[in-house]
Each structure stands twice: as C-alpha cells, then as structure tokens.
Amino acid sequence: MSESIDAAKKPANTAGLRGQVAGKTALCTVAANGHSGLTYCGYDVQDLAEKCIFEEVAFLLLNGDLPNQTQLDDFCTQLAEQRELPDALKEVLERIPASAHPMDVMRTGVSMLGNIETETTFGSQKDIAIRLLATLPGMVTYWYRFSHDQVRIEMNTGAKTIGGHFLKLLSGEEPAELHEQVMNVSLILYAEHEFNASTFTARVCASTLSDLHSCITGAIGSLRGPLHGGANEAAMDMIEKWTSPDEAESEIMGMLSRKEKIMGFGHAVYRESDPRNGIIKQWAEKLAESVGDTLLYPVSVRCEEVMWREKKLFCNADFFHASAYHFMNIPTKLFTPIFVMSRTAGWCAHVFEQRSDNRIIRPNAEYIGPELRKVPDIQSR
Ligand code: COA
C-alpha cells in the first residue's frame, strides 16, 4: 500500500479532544471562520491592541460590544471603586507563606472571596465579574508585598487602568508610561482564547449551575500548568540561564535531540504562527532598548530562529512575554498571575454564555478496562 493511501486511512488523532467542536461561542475565533488569526466578538486582536485599552476589551467581552466614552468611563470608575480587599481576605492572604506559588494564592483568594461575597443569584454575575477584575491585582500583590517585604500595601493607587494599578501596587511607584502601555497590550492579548483548557474548565463548572467564584477558581487551577499559562514563567527560567545567543542555540539543539519540550513554542490550534506573538515581540524589543538589554532579547530571537529552522515550531504568546515582563522588573513568579488578571474577563464571559443556553457538559468515555468480572472472596485475592 502506498504511503498516501496509508495517510488517508489513518484516523485523525483526536486525543485531548483536538479538532472536536465542544460547543458554541460568539466570543472568539482562533484560526477559524475565514480568519487565520484571533478575533474577540468579531474584532481582530491586533486592531484591539492598537486602538483600545484593556478595560474596553473587558467591557466588550462581558457585554458583546465595545463601550462608548460614557460607558467606558462608568466601567473604569466601577473597577477603580471596587479595588479594596475585605479584611477577612487580607487575613487569609497574610497567612500564606512566601514560598507559595502566586497562582495558588490567587486560587485561594478567589475562593475566599466566594465565601464572603457569595453569588446567590445569577442576576449579579456582571457585578461579580467586575469585582474580580478589580481585586485580582490587589490579591496577588498584597500577599507578595506582605510575605516578601513585610509591608501591608494600600489599594488606592489612583491608577486609571488595571495594568497601571498592578504595577504601582507591586513597586509602590508611579509606573513608566511605556510599562503601563505594555501591560495594557499584554492584558488585551491574554483576555480571551476560545475553548482553551482553563476556559473549558470554567464552562464545565458553569454547566452544573455552580457559582462564578467556583468557575474562576477551577480555571485558575487549569491555567497554572506549564503546558498552558505557566509557559511564560517556564520560558523565562530557560532563557535567563543562557549567556549568549550561541549558547542558547546549542542548548536548544540539545533539548530537541533529547525530545524535550521547549516552553513558549507550539500551539494546539495555530499551525504556522500565533498572531499574538508579533505584537508582544515588538513591545519586548522596545523594552529591551529602553533598558539597554544586549542579551535576553537577542537570546530570545535566536531561540525563535532555531525552533523554526529545526522544527517549524513558532513562538506562542508566552515566549516574548517572558522577556517583556522581565524588562519591566516583574518577578518571574508573577507572570502567570497577570494572565489571570486578564483572562478572568474571558472566563466570566464564557460562564455567562454557558449559563444563557445551558446543558450540563457530560461527555462519554471509550472504555479500555478489564472485561466484566466477579468480585472474588477477600481470602482468594
Ligand atoms: N517543544 C518541542 N516539541 C514540541 C513543542 C515544543 N514546545 N510543541 C510541540 N512539539 C512537538 C510535539 O511533541 C509533537 O511531536 P511528535 O509528533 O513527535 O509527538 C509535535 O511537535 C506536534 O505537536 P502538536 O500536536 O502541535 O502539539 P499539542 O497540540 O499536543 O500541544 C502545546 C500543544 C501548546 C501543549 C505544545 O506545543 C507544548 O507543550 N508547548 C510548550 C508549552 C507552551 O508553550 N504552552 C503554552 C501554549 S499557548
């Protein structure tokens, strides 16, 4: 039999539900619907990243349309007014050790908030989404500054944007305009991505008619892994070890020959490029120039060249985020929590969508265990 006939007969590899349509959404397309890139509610992410602030995109996802100026002002005011953390939540955050992973801190923070500001009716779902978006930067930085620097930070930063609020909470200083701009773009790029693992987790949880805090807590747990959101931290851990582009190249070649996964490369849906990469790469380059970097950015570019040359694997959104965040003095372990601050907009929008036309998500499994058998007496086992 010829090779081409073999290939035609070979069943598609659907492990990990790859290629399966698991539901409907009006929120996002990922290389679909005649568009090779990424769209949110019909808008190209590149267009949004050029013309909008993250708050406009969060409003878009939660409401289905972009806000006008009055709506945006109201939304930003609501977000700013909702930043304070309840004392009971601060007490819990103060008990979490400095050695904890910040993603676990956020998981606990959202879960705790669900105990003290419980969602009792789905009618308040949008208010809860706003409360989560407003408090997440504070949750993680309150814990971080208390456990690492022994200071209790105030939430009233006066910052206009979520990105600026986070940077000011973290450093205690007014962020540079460039840094606030990059945070804004980064939050837009991470805001939504169709039926990825964490969003699917949120939707499965929502389909049982559970509360919004449970959906987001579960989603944070899914995002934590290095095959998903944790890849930006893993990429940073890898590139910061290398002292030159040549060393990066030879280390990558070694890793590929040992069949190791290179974090920040490849994608489950995109085949030739991740539309978010070009955007964040440009900003990483600008940041590199601003700090006079001559190592991390060139190392990152060499990794990109080698991976494409050797494996036709491309950078996903996470790879150049690593150096970009690093140039803004953000500690590596806070990289994935930034993803949470952003993706919460997408997760909440998906929960609303699931609730608006719900049927409990309950697929079947293909059984591969033993044939039916009798339980033997315990003495004869
Ligand atoms: N490094 C090395 N090899 C990789 C790779 C990477 N980052 N990503 C994919 N591959 C290899 C796979 O091992 C597979 O090889 P095989 O056919 O010999 O088994 C081949 O490329 C095709 O993989 P693919 O089917 O496209 O990947 P997937 O859908 O199973 O997994 C990811 C997608 C994202 C989980 C995977 O690319 C990965 O683990 N990347 C690193 C983690 C990461 O950056 N995650 C963030 C995603 S936004």
PDB file of N, CA and C and ligand atoms in Angstrom, residues 18 226-228 231 256 260-268 271 307 313 316 318, ligand 1:
ATOM      1  N   ARG A  18      -8.606  17.120  20.484  1.00  0.00           N
ATOM      2  CA  ARG A  18      -8.099  18.008  19.435  1.00  0.00           C
ATOM      3  C   ARG A  18      -9.010  17.963  18.212  1.00  0.00           C
ATOM      4  N   PRO A 226       2.319  24.252  33.234  1.00  0.00           N
ATOM      5  CA  PRO A 226       3.270  24.767  32.246  1.00  0.00           C
ATOM      6  C   PRO A 226       2.866  24.521  30.792  1.00  0.00           C
ATOM      7  N   LEU A 227       1.933  23.612  30.543  1.00  0.00           N
ATOM      8  CA  LEU A 227       1.502  23.430  29.155  1.00  0.00           C
ATOM      9  C   LEU A 227       0.493  24.497  28.757  1.00  0.00           C
ATOM     10  N   HIS A 228       0.033  25.275  29.747  1.00  0.00           N
ATOM     11  CA  HIS A 228      -0.957  26.330  29.463  1.00  0.00           C
ATOM     12  C   HIS A 228      -0.340  27.654  29.923  1.00  0.00           C
ATOM     13  N   ALA A 231       3.527  28.588  30.929  1.00  0.00           N
ATOM     14  CA  ALA A 231       4.633  28.543  29.956  1.00  0.00           C
ATOM     15  C   ALA A 231       5.475  29.821  29.964  1.00  0.00           C
ATOM     16  N   LEU A 256      16.237  19.578  21.926  1.00  0.00           N
ATOM     17  CA  LEU A 256      15.442  18.953  20.860  1.00  0.00           C
ATOM     18  C   LEU A 256      15.896  17.520  20.620  1.00  0.00           C
ATOM     19  N   GLU A 260      12.973  17.040  24.419  1.00  0.00           N
ATOM     20  CA  GLU A 260      12.355  17.836  25.495  1.00  0.00           C
ATOM     21  C   GLU A 260      11.472  18.910  24.892  1.00  0.00           C
ATOM     22  N   LYS A 261      10.442  19.291  25.625  1.00  0.00           N
ATOM     23  CA  LYS A 261       9.557  20.379  25.177  1.00  0.00           C
ATOM     24  C   LYS A 261      10.220  21.727  25.458  1.00  0.00           C
ATOM     25  N   ILE A 262      10.159  22.623  24.481  1.00  0.00           N
ATOM     26  CA  ILE A 262      10.703  23.970  24.675  1.00  0.00           C
ATOM     27  C   ILE A 262       9.514  24.883  24.994  1.00  0.00           C
ATOM     28  N   MET A 263       9.522  25.423  26.200  1.00  0.00           N
ATOM     29  CA  MET A 263       8.361  26.192  26.658  1.00  0.00           C
ATOM     30  C   MET A 263       8.232  27.516  25.904  1.00  0.00           C
ATOM     31  N   GLY A 264       6.978  27.843  25.582  1.00  0.00           N
ATOM     32  CA  GLY A 264       6.734  29.084  24.831  1.00  0.00           C
ATOM     33  C   GLY A 264       6.683  28.861  23.327  1.00  0.00           C
ATOM     34  N   PHE A 265       6.764  27.587  22.899  1.00  0.00           N
ATOM     35  CA  PHE A 265       6.689  27.268  21.468  1.00  0.00           C
ATOM     36  C   PHE A 265       5.569  26.279  21.183  1.00  0.00           C
ATOM     37  N   GLY A 266       5.003  26.401  19.981  1.00  0.00           N
ATOM     38  CA  GLY A 266       3.969  25.477  19.533  1.00  0.00           C
ATOM     39  C   GLY A 266       2.594  25.890  20.033  1.00  0.00           C
ATOM     40  N   HIS A 267       1.596  25.297  19.432  1.00  0.00           N
ATOM     41  CA  HIS A 267       0.226  25.613  19.832  1.00  0.00           C
ATOM     42  C   HIS A 267      -0.718  24.497  19.414  1.00  0.00           C
ATOM     43  N   ALA A 268      -1.761  24.320  20.216  1.00  0.00           N
ATOM     44  CA  ALA A 268      -2.712  23.248  19.932  1.00  0.00           C
ATOM     45  C   ALA A 268      -3.591  23.551  18.713  1.00  0.00           C
ATOM     46  N   ARG A 271      -1.227  26.691  13.417  1.00  0.00           N
ATOM     47  CA  ARG A 271      -0.279  25.778  12.770  1.00  0.00           C
ATOM     48  C   ARG A 271       0.999  26.473  12.316  1.00  0.00           C
ATOM     49  N   MET A 307      14.161  27.309  16.514  1.00  0.00           N
ATOM     50  CA  MET A 307      12.970  26.451  16.596  1.00  0.00           C
ATOM     51  C   MET A 307      12.244  26.385  15.257  1.00  0.00           C
ATOM     52  N   LEU A 313       8.528  25.064  14.434  1.00  0.00           N
ATOM     53  CA  LEU A 313       7.712  25.454  15.600  1.00  0.00           C
ATOM     54  C   LEU A 313       7.912  26.942  15.853  1.00  0.00           C
ATOM     55  N   ASN A 316       4.662  30.980  20.724  1.00  0.00           N
ATOM     56  CA  ASN A 316       3.285  31.332  21.063  1.00  0.00           C
ATOM     57  C   ASN A 316       3.307  32.620  21.890  1.00  0.00           C
ATOM     58  N   ASP A 318       3.277  33.282  24.840  1.00  0.00           N
ATOM     59  CA  ASP A 318       4.023  33.310  26.102  1.00  0.00           C
ATOM     60  C   ASP A 318       5.508  33.639  25.956  1.00  0.00           C
TER      61      ASP A 318
HETATM   62  N1  COA B   1       8.888  21.870  22.012  1.00  0.00           N
HETATM   63  C1  COA B   1       9.297  20.749  21.380  1.00  0.00           C
HETATM   64  N2  COA B   1       8.460  19.982  20.641  1.00  0.00           N
HETATM   65  C2  COA B   1       7.186  20.385  20.530  1.00  0.00           C
HETATM   66  C3  COA B   1       6.706  21.547  21.156  1.00  0.00           C
HETATM   67  C4  COA B   1       7.624  22.296  21.906  1.00  0.00           C
HETATM   68  N3  COA B   1       7.237  23.406  22.538  1.00  0.00           N
HETATM   69  N4  COA B   1       5.402  21.713  20.871  1.00  0.00           N
HETATM   70  C5  COA B   1       5.051  20.675  20.096  1.00  0.00           C
HETATM   71  N5  COA B   1       6.121  19.869  19.912  1.00  0.00           N
HETATM   72  C6  COA B   1       6.146  18.630  19.149  1.00  0.00           C
HETATM   73  C7  COA B   1       5.243  17.618  19.834  1.00  0.00           C
HETATM   74  O1  COA B   1       5.937  16.896  20.826  1.00  0.00           O
HETATM   75  C8  COA B   1       4.815  16.767  18.672  1.00  0.00           C
HETATM   76  O2  COA B   1       5.876  15.904  18.363  1.00  0.00           O
HETATM   77  P1  COA B   1       5.595  14.345  17.989  1.00  0.00           P
HETATM   78  O3  COA B   1       4.704  14.419  16.786  1.00  0.00           O
HETATM   79  O4  COA B   1       6.956  13.806  17.738  1.00  0.00           O
HETATM   80  O5  COA B   1       4.903  13.785  19.203  1.00  0.00           O
HETATM   81  C9  COA B   1       4.686  17.771  17.536  1.00  0.00           C
HETATM   82  O6  COA B   1       5.529  18.873  17.891  1.00  0.00           O
HETATM   83  C10 COA B   1       3.292  18.283  17.295  1.00  0.00           C
HETATM   84  O7  COA B   1       2.719  18.739  18.495  1.00  0.00           O
HETATM   85  P2  COA B   1       1.280  19.361  18.476  1.00  0.00           P
HETATM   86  O8  COA B   1       0.280  18.295  18.165  1.00  0.00           O
HETATM   87  O9  COA B   1       1.275  20.563  17.596  1.00  0.00           O
HETATM   88  O10 COA B   1       1.127  19.864  19.984  1.00  0.00           O
HETATM   89  P3  COA B   1      -0.066  19.619  21.008  1.00  0.00           P
HETATM   90  O11 COA B   1      -1.329  20.139  20.430  1.00  0.00           O
HETATM   91  O12 COA B   1      -0.051  18.235  21.520  1.00  0.00           O
HETATM   92  O13 COA B   1       0.395  20.554  22.217  1.00  0.00           O
HETATM   93  C11 COA B   1       1.173  22.515  23.241  1.00  0.00           C
HETATM   94  C12 COA B   1       0.307  21.948  22.142  1.00  0.00           C
HETATM   95  C13 COA B   1       0.987  24.035  23.279  1.00  0.00           C
HETATM   96  C14 COA B   1       0.743  21.941  24.614  1.00  0.00           C
HETATM   97  C15 COA B   1       2.655  22.173  22.954  1.00  0.00           C
HETATM   98  O14 COA B   1       3.049  22.819  21.771  1.00  0.00           O
HETATM   99  C16 COA B   1       3.573  22.500  24.097  1.00  0.00           C
HETATM  100  O15 COA B   1       3.707  21.715  25.034  1.00  0.00           O
HETATM  101  N6  COA B   1       4.229  23.688  24.049  1.00  0.00           N
HETATM  102  C17 COA B   1       5.083  24.115  25.139  1.00  0.00           C
HETATM  103  C18 COA B   1       4.223  24.680  26.275  1.00  0.00           C
HETATM  104  C19 COA B   1       3.641  26.015  25.929  1.00  0.00           C
HETATM  105  O16 COA B   1       4.323  26.885  25.419  1.00  0.00           O
HETATM  106  N7  COA B   1       2.351  26.180  26.241  1.00  0.00           N
HETATM  107  C20 COA B   1       1.635  27.421  26.012  1.00  0.00           C
HETATM  108  C21 COA B   1       0.602  27.245  24.962  1.00  0.00           C
HETATM  109  S1  COA B   1      -0.106  28.795  24.486  1.00  0.00           S
END
